[in-house]
Coordinates of C-alpha atoms in Angstrom, one line a residue:
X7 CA 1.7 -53.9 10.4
X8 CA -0.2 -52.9 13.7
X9 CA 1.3 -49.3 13.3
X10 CA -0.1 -48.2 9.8
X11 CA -3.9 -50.0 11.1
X12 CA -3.6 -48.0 14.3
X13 CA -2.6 -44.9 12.3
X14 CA -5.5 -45.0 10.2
X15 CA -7.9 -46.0 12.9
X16 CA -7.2 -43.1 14.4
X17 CA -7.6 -41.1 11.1
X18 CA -10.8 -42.5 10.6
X19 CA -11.5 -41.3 13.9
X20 CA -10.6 -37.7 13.7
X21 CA -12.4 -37.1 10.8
X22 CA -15.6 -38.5 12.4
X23 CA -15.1 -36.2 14.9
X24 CA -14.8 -33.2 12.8
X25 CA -17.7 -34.2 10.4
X26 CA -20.0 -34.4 13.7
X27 CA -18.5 -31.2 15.2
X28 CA -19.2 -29.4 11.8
X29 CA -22.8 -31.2 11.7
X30 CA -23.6 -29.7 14.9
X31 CA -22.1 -26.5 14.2
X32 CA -24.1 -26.0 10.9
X33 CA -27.2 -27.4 12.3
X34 CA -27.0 -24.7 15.9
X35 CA -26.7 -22.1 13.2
X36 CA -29.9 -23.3 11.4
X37 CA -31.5 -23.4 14.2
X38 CA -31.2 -20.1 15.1
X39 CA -33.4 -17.3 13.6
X40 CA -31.8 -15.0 11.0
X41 CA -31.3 -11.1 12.3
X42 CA -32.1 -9.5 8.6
X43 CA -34.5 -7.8 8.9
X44 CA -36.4 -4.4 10.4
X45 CA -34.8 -2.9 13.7
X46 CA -35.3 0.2 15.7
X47 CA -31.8 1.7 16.8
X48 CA -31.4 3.9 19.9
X49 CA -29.3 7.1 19.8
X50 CA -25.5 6.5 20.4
X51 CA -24.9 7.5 24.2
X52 CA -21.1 8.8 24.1
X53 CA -19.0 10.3 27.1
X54 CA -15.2 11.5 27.3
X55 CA -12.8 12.4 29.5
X56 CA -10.0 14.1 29.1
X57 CA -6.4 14.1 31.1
X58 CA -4.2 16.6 30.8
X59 CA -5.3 17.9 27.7
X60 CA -3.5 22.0 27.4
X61 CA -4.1 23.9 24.5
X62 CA -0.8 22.7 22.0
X63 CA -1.8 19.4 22.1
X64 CA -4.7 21.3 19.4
X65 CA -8.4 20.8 19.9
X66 CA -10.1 18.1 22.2
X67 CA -11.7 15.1 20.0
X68 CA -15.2 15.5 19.7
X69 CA -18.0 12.9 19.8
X70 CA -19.0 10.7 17.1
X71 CA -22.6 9.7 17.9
X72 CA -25.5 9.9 15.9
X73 CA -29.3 9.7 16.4
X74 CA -31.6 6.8 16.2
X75 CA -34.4 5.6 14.1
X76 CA -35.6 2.8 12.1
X77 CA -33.1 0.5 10.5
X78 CA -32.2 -2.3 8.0
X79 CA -29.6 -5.1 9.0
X80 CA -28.5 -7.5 7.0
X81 CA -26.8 -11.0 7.3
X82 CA -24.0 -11.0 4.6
X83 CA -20.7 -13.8 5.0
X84 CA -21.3 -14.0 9.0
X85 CA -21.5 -10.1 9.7
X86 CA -24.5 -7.9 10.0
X87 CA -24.3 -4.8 7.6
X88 CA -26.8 -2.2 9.4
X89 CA -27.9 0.7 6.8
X90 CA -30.0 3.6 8.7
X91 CA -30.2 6.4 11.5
X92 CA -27.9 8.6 9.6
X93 CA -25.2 6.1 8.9
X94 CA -24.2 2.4 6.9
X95 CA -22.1 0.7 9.1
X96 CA -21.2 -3.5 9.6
X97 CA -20.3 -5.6 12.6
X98 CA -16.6 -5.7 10.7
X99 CA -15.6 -2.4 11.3
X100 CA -15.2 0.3 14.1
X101 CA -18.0 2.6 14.4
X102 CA -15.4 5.6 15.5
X103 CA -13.6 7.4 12.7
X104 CA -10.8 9.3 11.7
X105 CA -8.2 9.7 8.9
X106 CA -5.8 7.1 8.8
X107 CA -7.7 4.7 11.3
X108 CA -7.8 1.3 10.4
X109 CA -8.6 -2.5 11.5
X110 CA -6.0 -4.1 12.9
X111 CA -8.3 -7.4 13.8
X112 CA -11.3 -8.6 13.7
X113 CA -13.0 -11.7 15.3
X114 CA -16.6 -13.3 15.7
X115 CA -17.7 -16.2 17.8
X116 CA -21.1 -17.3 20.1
X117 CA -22.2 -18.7 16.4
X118 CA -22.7 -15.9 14.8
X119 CA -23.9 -13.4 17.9
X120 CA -20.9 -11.7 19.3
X121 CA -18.3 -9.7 17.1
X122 CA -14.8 -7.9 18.5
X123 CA -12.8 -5.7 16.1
X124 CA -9.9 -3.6 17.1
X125 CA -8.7 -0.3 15.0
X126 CA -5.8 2.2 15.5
X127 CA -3.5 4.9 14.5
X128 CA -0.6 5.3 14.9
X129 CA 2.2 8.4 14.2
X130 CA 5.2 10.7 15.6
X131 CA 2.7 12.9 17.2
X132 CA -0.7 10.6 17.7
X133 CA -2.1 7.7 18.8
X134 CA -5.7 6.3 18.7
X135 CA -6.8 2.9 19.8
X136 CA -10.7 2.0 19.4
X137 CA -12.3 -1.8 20.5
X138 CA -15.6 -2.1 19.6
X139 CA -17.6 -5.1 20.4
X140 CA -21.4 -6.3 19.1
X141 CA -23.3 -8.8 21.0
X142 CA -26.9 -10.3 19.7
X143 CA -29.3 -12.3 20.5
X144 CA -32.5 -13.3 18.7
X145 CA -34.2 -9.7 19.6
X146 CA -31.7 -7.5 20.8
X147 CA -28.4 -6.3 19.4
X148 CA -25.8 -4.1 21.8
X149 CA -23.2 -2.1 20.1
X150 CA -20.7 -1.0 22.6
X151 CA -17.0 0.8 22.6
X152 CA -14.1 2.3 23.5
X153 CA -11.4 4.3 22.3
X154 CA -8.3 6.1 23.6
X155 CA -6.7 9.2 22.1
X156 CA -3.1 10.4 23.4
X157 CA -1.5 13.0 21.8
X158 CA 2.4 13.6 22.8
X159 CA 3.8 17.6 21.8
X160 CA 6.7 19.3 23.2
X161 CA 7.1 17.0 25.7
X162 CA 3.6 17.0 27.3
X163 CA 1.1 14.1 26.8
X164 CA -2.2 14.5 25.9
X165 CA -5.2 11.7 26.8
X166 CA -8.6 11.4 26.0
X167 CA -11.5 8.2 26.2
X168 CA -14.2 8.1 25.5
X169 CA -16.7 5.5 25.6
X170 CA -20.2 5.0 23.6
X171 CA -23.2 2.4 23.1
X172 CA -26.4 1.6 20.7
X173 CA -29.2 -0.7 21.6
X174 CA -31.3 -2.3 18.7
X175 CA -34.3 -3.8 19.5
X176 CA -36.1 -5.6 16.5
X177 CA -39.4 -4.7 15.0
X178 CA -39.9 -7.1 12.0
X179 CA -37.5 -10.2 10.7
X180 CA -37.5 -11.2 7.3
X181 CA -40.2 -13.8 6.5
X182 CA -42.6 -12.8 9.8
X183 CA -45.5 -10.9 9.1
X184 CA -45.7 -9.1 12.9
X185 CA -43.0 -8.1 15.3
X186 CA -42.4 -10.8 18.4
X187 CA -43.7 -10.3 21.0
X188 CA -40.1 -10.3 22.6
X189 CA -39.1 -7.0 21.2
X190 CA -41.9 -5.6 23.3
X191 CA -40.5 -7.1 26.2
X192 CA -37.2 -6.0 25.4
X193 CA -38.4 -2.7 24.9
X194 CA -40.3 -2.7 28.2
X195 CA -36.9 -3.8 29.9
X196 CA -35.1 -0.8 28.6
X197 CA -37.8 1.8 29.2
X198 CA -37.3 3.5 32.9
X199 CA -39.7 2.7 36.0
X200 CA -41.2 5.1 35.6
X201 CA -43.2 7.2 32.6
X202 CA -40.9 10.5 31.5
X203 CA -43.2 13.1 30.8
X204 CA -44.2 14.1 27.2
X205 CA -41.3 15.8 26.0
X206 CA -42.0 19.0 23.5
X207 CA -42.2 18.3 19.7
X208 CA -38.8 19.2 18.9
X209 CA -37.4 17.1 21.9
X210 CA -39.0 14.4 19.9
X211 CA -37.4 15.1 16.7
X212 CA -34.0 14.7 18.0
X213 CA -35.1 11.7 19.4
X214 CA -35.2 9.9 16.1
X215 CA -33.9 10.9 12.6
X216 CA -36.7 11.2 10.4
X217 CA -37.1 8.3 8.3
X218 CA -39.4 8.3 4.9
X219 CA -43.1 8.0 5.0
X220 CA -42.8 4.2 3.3
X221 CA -40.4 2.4 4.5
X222 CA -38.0 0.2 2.1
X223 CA -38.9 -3.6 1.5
X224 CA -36.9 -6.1 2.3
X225 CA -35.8 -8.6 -0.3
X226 CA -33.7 -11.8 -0.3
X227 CA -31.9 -10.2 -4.0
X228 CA -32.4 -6.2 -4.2
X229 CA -31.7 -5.4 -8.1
X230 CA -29.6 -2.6 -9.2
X231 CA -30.1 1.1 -7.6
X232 CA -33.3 3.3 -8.8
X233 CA -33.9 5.7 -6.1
X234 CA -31.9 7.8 -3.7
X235 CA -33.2 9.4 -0.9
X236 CA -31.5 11.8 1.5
X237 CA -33.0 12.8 5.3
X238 CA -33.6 15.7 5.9
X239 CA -33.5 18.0 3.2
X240 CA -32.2 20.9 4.4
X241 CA -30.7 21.7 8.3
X242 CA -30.2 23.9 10.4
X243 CA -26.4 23.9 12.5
X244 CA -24.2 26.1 14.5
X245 CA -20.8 26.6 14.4
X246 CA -18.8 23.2 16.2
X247 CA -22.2 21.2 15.6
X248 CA -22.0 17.7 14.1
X249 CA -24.8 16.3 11.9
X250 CA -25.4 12.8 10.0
X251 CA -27.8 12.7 7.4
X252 CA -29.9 10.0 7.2
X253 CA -30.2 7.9 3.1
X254 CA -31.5 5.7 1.7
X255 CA -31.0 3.2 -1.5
X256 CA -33.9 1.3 -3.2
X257 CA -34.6 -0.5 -6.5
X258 CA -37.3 -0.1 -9.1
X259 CA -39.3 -2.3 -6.5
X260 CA -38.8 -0.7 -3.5
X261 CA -36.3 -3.3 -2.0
X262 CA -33.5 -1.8 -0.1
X263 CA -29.9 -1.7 -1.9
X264 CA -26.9 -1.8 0.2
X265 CA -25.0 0.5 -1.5
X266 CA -23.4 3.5 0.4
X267 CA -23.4 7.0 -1.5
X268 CA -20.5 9.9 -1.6
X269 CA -20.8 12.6 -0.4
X270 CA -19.4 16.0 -1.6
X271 CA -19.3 19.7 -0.4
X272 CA -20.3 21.7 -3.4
X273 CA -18.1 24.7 -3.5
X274 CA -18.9 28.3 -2.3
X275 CA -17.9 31.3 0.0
X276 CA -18.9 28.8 3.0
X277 CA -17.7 25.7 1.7
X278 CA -14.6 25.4 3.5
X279 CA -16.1 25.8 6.8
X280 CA -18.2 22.2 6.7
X281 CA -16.4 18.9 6.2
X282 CA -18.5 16.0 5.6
X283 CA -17.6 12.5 5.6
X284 CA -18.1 9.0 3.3
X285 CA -21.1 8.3 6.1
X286 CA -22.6 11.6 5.4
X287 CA -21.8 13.0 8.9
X288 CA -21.4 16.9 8.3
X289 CA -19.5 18.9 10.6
X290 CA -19.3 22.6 10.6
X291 CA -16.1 24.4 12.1
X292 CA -15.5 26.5 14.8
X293 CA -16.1 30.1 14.2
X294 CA -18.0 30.0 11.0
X295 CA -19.7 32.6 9.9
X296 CA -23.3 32.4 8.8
X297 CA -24.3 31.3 5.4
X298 CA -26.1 28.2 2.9
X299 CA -24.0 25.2 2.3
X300 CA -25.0 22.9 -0.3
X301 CA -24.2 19.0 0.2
X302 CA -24.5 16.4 -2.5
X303 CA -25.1 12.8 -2.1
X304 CA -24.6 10.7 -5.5
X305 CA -25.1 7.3 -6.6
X306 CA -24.1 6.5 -9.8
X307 CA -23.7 9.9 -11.1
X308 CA -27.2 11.1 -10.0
X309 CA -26.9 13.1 -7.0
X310 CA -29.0 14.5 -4.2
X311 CA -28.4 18.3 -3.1
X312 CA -29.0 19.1 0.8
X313 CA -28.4 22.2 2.3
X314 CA -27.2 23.6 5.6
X315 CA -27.9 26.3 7.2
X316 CA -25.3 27.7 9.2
X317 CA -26.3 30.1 12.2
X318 CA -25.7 31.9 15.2
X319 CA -25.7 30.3 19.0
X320 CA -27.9 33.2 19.9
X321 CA -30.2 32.6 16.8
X322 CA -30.8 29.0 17.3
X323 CA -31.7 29.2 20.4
X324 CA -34.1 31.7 19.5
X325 CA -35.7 29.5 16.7
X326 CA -36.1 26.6 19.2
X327 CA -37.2 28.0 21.7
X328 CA -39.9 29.7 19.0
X329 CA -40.8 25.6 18.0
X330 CA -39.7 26.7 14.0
X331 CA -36.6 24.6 14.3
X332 CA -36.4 20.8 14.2
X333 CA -33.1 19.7 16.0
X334 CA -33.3 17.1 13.6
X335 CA -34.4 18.5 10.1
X336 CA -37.6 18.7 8.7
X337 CA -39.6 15.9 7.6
X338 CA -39.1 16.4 4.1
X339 CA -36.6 14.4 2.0
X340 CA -34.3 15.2 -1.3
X341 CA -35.0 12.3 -3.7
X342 CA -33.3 11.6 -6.8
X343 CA -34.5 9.0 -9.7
X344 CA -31.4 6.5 -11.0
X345 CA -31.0 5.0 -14.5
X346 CA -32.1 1.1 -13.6
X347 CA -28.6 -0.6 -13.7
X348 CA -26.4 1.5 -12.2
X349 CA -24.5 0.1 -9.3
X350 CA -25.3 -2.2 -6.7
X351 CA -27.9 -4.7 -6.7
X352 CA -28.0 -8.3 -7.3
X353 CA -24.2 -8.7 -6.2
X354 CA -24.3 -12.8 -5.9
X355 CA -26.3 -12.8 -9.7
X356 CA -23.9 -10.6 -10.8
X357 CA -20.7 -11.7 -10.4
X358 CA -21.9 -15.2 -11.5
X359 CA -23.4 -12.8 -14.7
X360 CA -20.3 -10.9 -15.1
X361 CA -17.8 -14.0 -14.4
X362 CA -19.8 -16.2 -17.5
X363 CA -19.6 -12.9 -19.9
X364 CA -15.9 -12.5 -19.3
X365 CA -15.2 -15.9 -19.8
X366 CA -17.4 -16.2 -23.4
X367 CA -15.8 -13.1 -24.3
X368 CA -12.3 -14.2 -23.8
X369 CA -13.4 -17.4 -25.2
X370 CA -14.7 -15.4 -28.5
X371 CA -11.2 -13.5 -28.7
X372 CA -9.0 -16.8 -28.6
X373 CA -11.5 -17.9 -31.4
X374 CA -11.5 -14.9 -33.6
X375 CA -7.8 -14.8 -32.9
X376 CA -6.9 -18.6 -33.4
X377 CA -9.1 -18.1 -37.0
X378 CA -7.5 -15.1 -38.1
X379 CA -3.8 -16.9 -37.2
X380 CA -5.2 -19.5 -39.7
X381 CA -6.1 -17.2 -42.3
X382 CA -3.0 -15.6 -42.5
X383 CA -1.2 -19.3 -42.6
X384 CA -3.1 -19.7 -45.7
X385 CA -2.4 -16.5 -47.5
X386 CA 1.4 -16.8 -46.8
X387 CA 2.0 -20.8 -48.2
X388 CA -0.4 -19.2 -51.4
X389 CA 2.2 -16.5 -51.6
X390 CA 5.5 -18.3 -51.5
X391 CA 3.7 -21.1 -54.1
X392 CA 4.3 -20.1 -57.9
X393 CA 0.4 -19.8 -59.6
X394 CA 0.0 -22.7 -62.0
X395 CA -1.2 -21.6 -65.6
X396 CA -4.3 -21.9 -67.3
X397 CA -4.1 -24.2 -70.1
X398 CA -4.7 -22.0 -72.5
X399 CA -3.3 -18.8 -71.5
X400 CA -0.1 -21.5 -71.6
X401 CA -0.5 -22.1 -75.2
X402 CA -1.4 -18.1 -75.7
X403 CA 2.1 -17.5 -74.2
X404 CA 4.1 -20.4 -76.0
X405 CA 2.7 -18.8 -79.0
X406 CA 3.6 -15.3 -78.6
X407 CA 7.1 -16.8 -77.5
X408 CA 7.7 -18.7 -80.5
X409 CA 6.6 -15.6 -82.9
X410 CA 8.6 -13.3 -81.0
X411 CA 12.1 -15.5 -81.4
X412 CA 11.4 -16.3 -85.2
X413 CA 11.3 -12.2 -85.6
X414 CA 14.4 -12.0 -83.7
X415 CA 15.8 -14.5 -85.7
X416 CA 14.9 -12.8 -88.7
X417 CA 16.1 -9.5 -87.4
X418 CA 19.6 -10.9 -86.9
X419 CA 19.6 -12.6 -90.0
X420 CA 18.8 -9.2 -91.7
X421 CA 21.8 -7.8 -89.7
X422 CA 23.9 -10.1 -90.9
X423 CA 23.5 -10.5 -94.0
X424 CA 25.1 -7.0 -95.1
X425 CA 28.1 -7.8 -93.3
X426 CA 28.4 -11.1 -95.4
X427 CA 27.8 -9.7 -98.5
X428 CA 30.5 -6.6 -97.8
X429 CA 33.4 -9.3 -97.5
X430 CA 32.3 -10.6 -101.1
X431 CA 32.2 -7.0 -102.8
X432 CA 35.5 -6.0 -101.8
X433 CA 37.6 -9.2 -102.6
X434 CA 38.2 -8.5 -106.4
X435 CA 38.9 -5.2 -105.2
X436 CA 41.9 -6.1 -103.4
X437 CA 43.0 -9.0 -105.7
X438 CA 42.8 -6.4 -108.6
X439 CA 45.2 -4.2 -106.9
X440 CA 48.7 -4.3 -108.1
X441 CA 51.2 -5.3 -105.4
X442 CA 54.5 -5.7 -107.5
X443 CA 56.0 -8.0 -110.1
X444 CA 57.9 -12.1 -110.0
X445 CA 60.6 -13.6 -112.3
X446 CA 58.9 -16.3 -114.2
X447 CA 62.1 -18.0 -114.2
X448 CA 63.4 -18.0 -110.6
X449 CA 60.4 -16.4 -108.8
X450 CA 61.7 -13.7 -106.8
X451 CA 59.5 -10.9 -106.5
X452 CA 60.2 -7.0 -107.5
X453 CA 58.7 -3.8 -107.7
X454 CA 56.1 -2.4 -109.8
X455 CA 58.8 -0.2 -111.6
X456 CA 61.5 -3.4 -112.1
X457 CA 61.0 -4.7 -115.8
X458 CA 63.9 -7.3 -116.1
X459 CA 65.3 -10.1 -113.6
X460 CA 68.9 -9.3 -111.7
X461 CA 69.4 -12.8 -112.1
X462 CA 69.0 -14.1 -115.0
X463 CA 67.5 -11.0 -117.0
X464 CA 64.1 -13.0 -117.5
X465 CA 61.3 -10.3 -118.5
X466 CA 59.0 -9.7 -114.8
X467 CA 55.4 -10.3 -114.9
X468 CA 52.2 -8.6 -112.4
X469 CA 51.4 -11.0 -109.3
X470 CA 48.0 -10.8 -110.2
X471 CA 48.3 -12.8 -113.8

């Protein structure tokens, strides 16, 4: 008996245990201020190096980075989804990419703060591996990485790393009116010793990504897509350059949607010089020739056109060096109006929305079918069941029934009597006929021409007296 009371004591115990564990684990996470909200993202610093890299091994990787600029992040299931500075990306993924990269694992700890996730490719003739880590605290946010790329063809091997980083320093959380004063701080920390000199308009364009003159609200439910708008409109690339537009999603309010659009290269003489890809990073080949490509950026079947324009090394230069080109694009965006409940918004409301409606409608069909089942039921037992008569539509029929057999009768009464009578007629007929001649006396019979009897000579007389 001591066994089973120690057994459960000790039950009792370990889910004590875990209830306060739990309890102090939810209630450090309450504690701790969300990190939705408005943040300022640094450009992506990137380096490589390459080691033993000869020309069939094909052409070296190139970076991935991407410029920096305001920012929305977003709590969502313990990850932060970060939409801005030319690209949508979460704490769940790898910010490199390439065709046929994927996660392999993914991992996050410090309570919500730090995040690891791991991505590679693999193949015959390549292999990538990319770790990218996020750290956070309640101001600042650190995106670092690393990736190796080897390459192994006719029997020489290939290897490139690389390594990159992003800073994000806050500027407004949701539910605070002003910025902390820690960001400041933060920022002040980052900033060198001592003040850089002023750099030239242009230098300050590729600084940031321009980002559109009102920025997006933040809302706890953003409702279904309204507005699309791409940054910059139009821009300016030479051959081998890489470029990531900048877009954003709003609804009919003006609250940010996280929905990420496609992207498409609309075809033309240059199209197949520029690739472009689901982030809306465009990149233009090597050796392209000079010429207007036209990008489109669609939501929901409304899209956004952007062009780029591609030019020479020499020309560039020359327009930069002029201050008519922006590194970065010009201010101006390409905006595009969507039909109120398209895609997107309202995810939590509408799965709850959509789940209810596809239970009442399955609920309607089972009806409509379990009623029509029924109806059927009924219409085949009043088939196989003979219809009773109406009273007097029975006597109607009894009626014509009996009228109809006394005419038959008479008919075959009419047919019969000729054949009685003819039976009748031709009896004296027959009896009147002669059929020979009989001895009176001893009775045997003769012949009509006979007149006496052999036997006894007795005059014969007819049958028929």
């Amino acid at each position: 008996m001591r066994r089973p009371r120690s057994f459960a004591r000790r039950s009792l115990a370990a889910l004590v245990l875990t209830g306060t564990v739990a309890y102090a684990a939810n209630a450090s996470a309450q504690g701790k201020p969300t990190l939705s909200g408005s943040w300022s993202a640094s450009s992506v610093s990137e380096s490589w190096s390459f080691d033993g890299w000869v020309d069939a091994c094909g052409p070296k990787p190139k970076g991935q980075g991407g410029g920096g600029g305001s920012v929305q992040i977003r709590e969502q299931g313990g990850e932060l989804s970060i939409v801005g500075a030319g690209r949508a990306w979460s704490t769940a993924e790898c910010w490199e990419q390439a065709p046929g990269l994927g996660r392999v694992s993914h991992s996050q700890s410090g309570g919500g703060r730090f995040w690891r996730t791991r991505c590679s490719l693999s193949n015959e003739k390549e292999r990538i591996t990319v770790t990218t880590t996020v750290s956070a605290t309640d101001t600042s946010i650190t995106m670092q990485e690393t990736s190796e790329h080897k390459v192994t063809v006719e029997g020489a091997t290939c290897t490139a790393t690389a390594s990159r980083s992003r800073s994000f320093g806050l500027a407004k959380r949701d539910g605070e009116d002003a910025a902390p004063s820690a960001s400041a701080s933060a920022s002040a920390s980052a900033a060198p010793s001592s003040p850089p000199a002023s750099p030239p308009p242009s230098a300050a364009a590729s600084a940031a990504a321009p980002a559109p003159k009102e920025p997006p609200k933040e809302c706890k439910v953003a409702g279904d897509p309204a507005r699309l708008e791409v940054y910059p409109a139009k821009k300016t690339l030479r051959p081998g350059d890489r470029f990531s537009f900048r877009t954003v999603v709003t609804d009919s309010k003006g609250c940010l949607a996280f929905v990420r659009p496609t992207w498409a290269v609309t075809p033309g003489p240059f199209a197949a010089k520029v690739t472009v890809d689901g982030s809306g990073t465009v990149t233009v080949a090597e050796g392209a020739e000079e010429g207007r490509v036209e990008l489109v950026a669609t939501v929901s079947g409304k899209g956004v056109p952007v062009a780029v324009e591609i030019t020479s090394p020499t020309k560039y230069d020359a327009l930069l060096s002029a201050g008519t080109l922006d590194p970065q694009g010009s201010e101006e965006g390409a905006v595009a109006v969507i039909a109120t409940g398209a895609v997107g918004g309202a995810k939590g409301v509408a799965d709850d929305v959509g789940r209810e409606r596809k239970q009442t409608f399955v609920a309607i069909v089972i009806g409509l079918a379990f009623a029509l089942g029924f109806a059927g039921l009924v219409l085949m037992r009043r088939g196989r069941r003979p219809a009773e008569p109406d009273p007097e539509t029975e006597a109607v029929l009894n009626e014509e029934a009996q009228a109809e057999a006394e005419a038959k009768a008479e008919t075959e009464a009419e047919a019969e009597a000729p054949k009685a009578q003819a039976p009748a007629r031709s009896a004296p007929t027959r009896a009147a006929a002669p059929s020979g001649k009989v001895c009176p006396t001893c009775g045997e019979r003769y012949g009509a021409e006979a007149q006496f009897c052999g036997a006894d000579g007795t005059t014969l007389v007819p049958l028929n007296r």
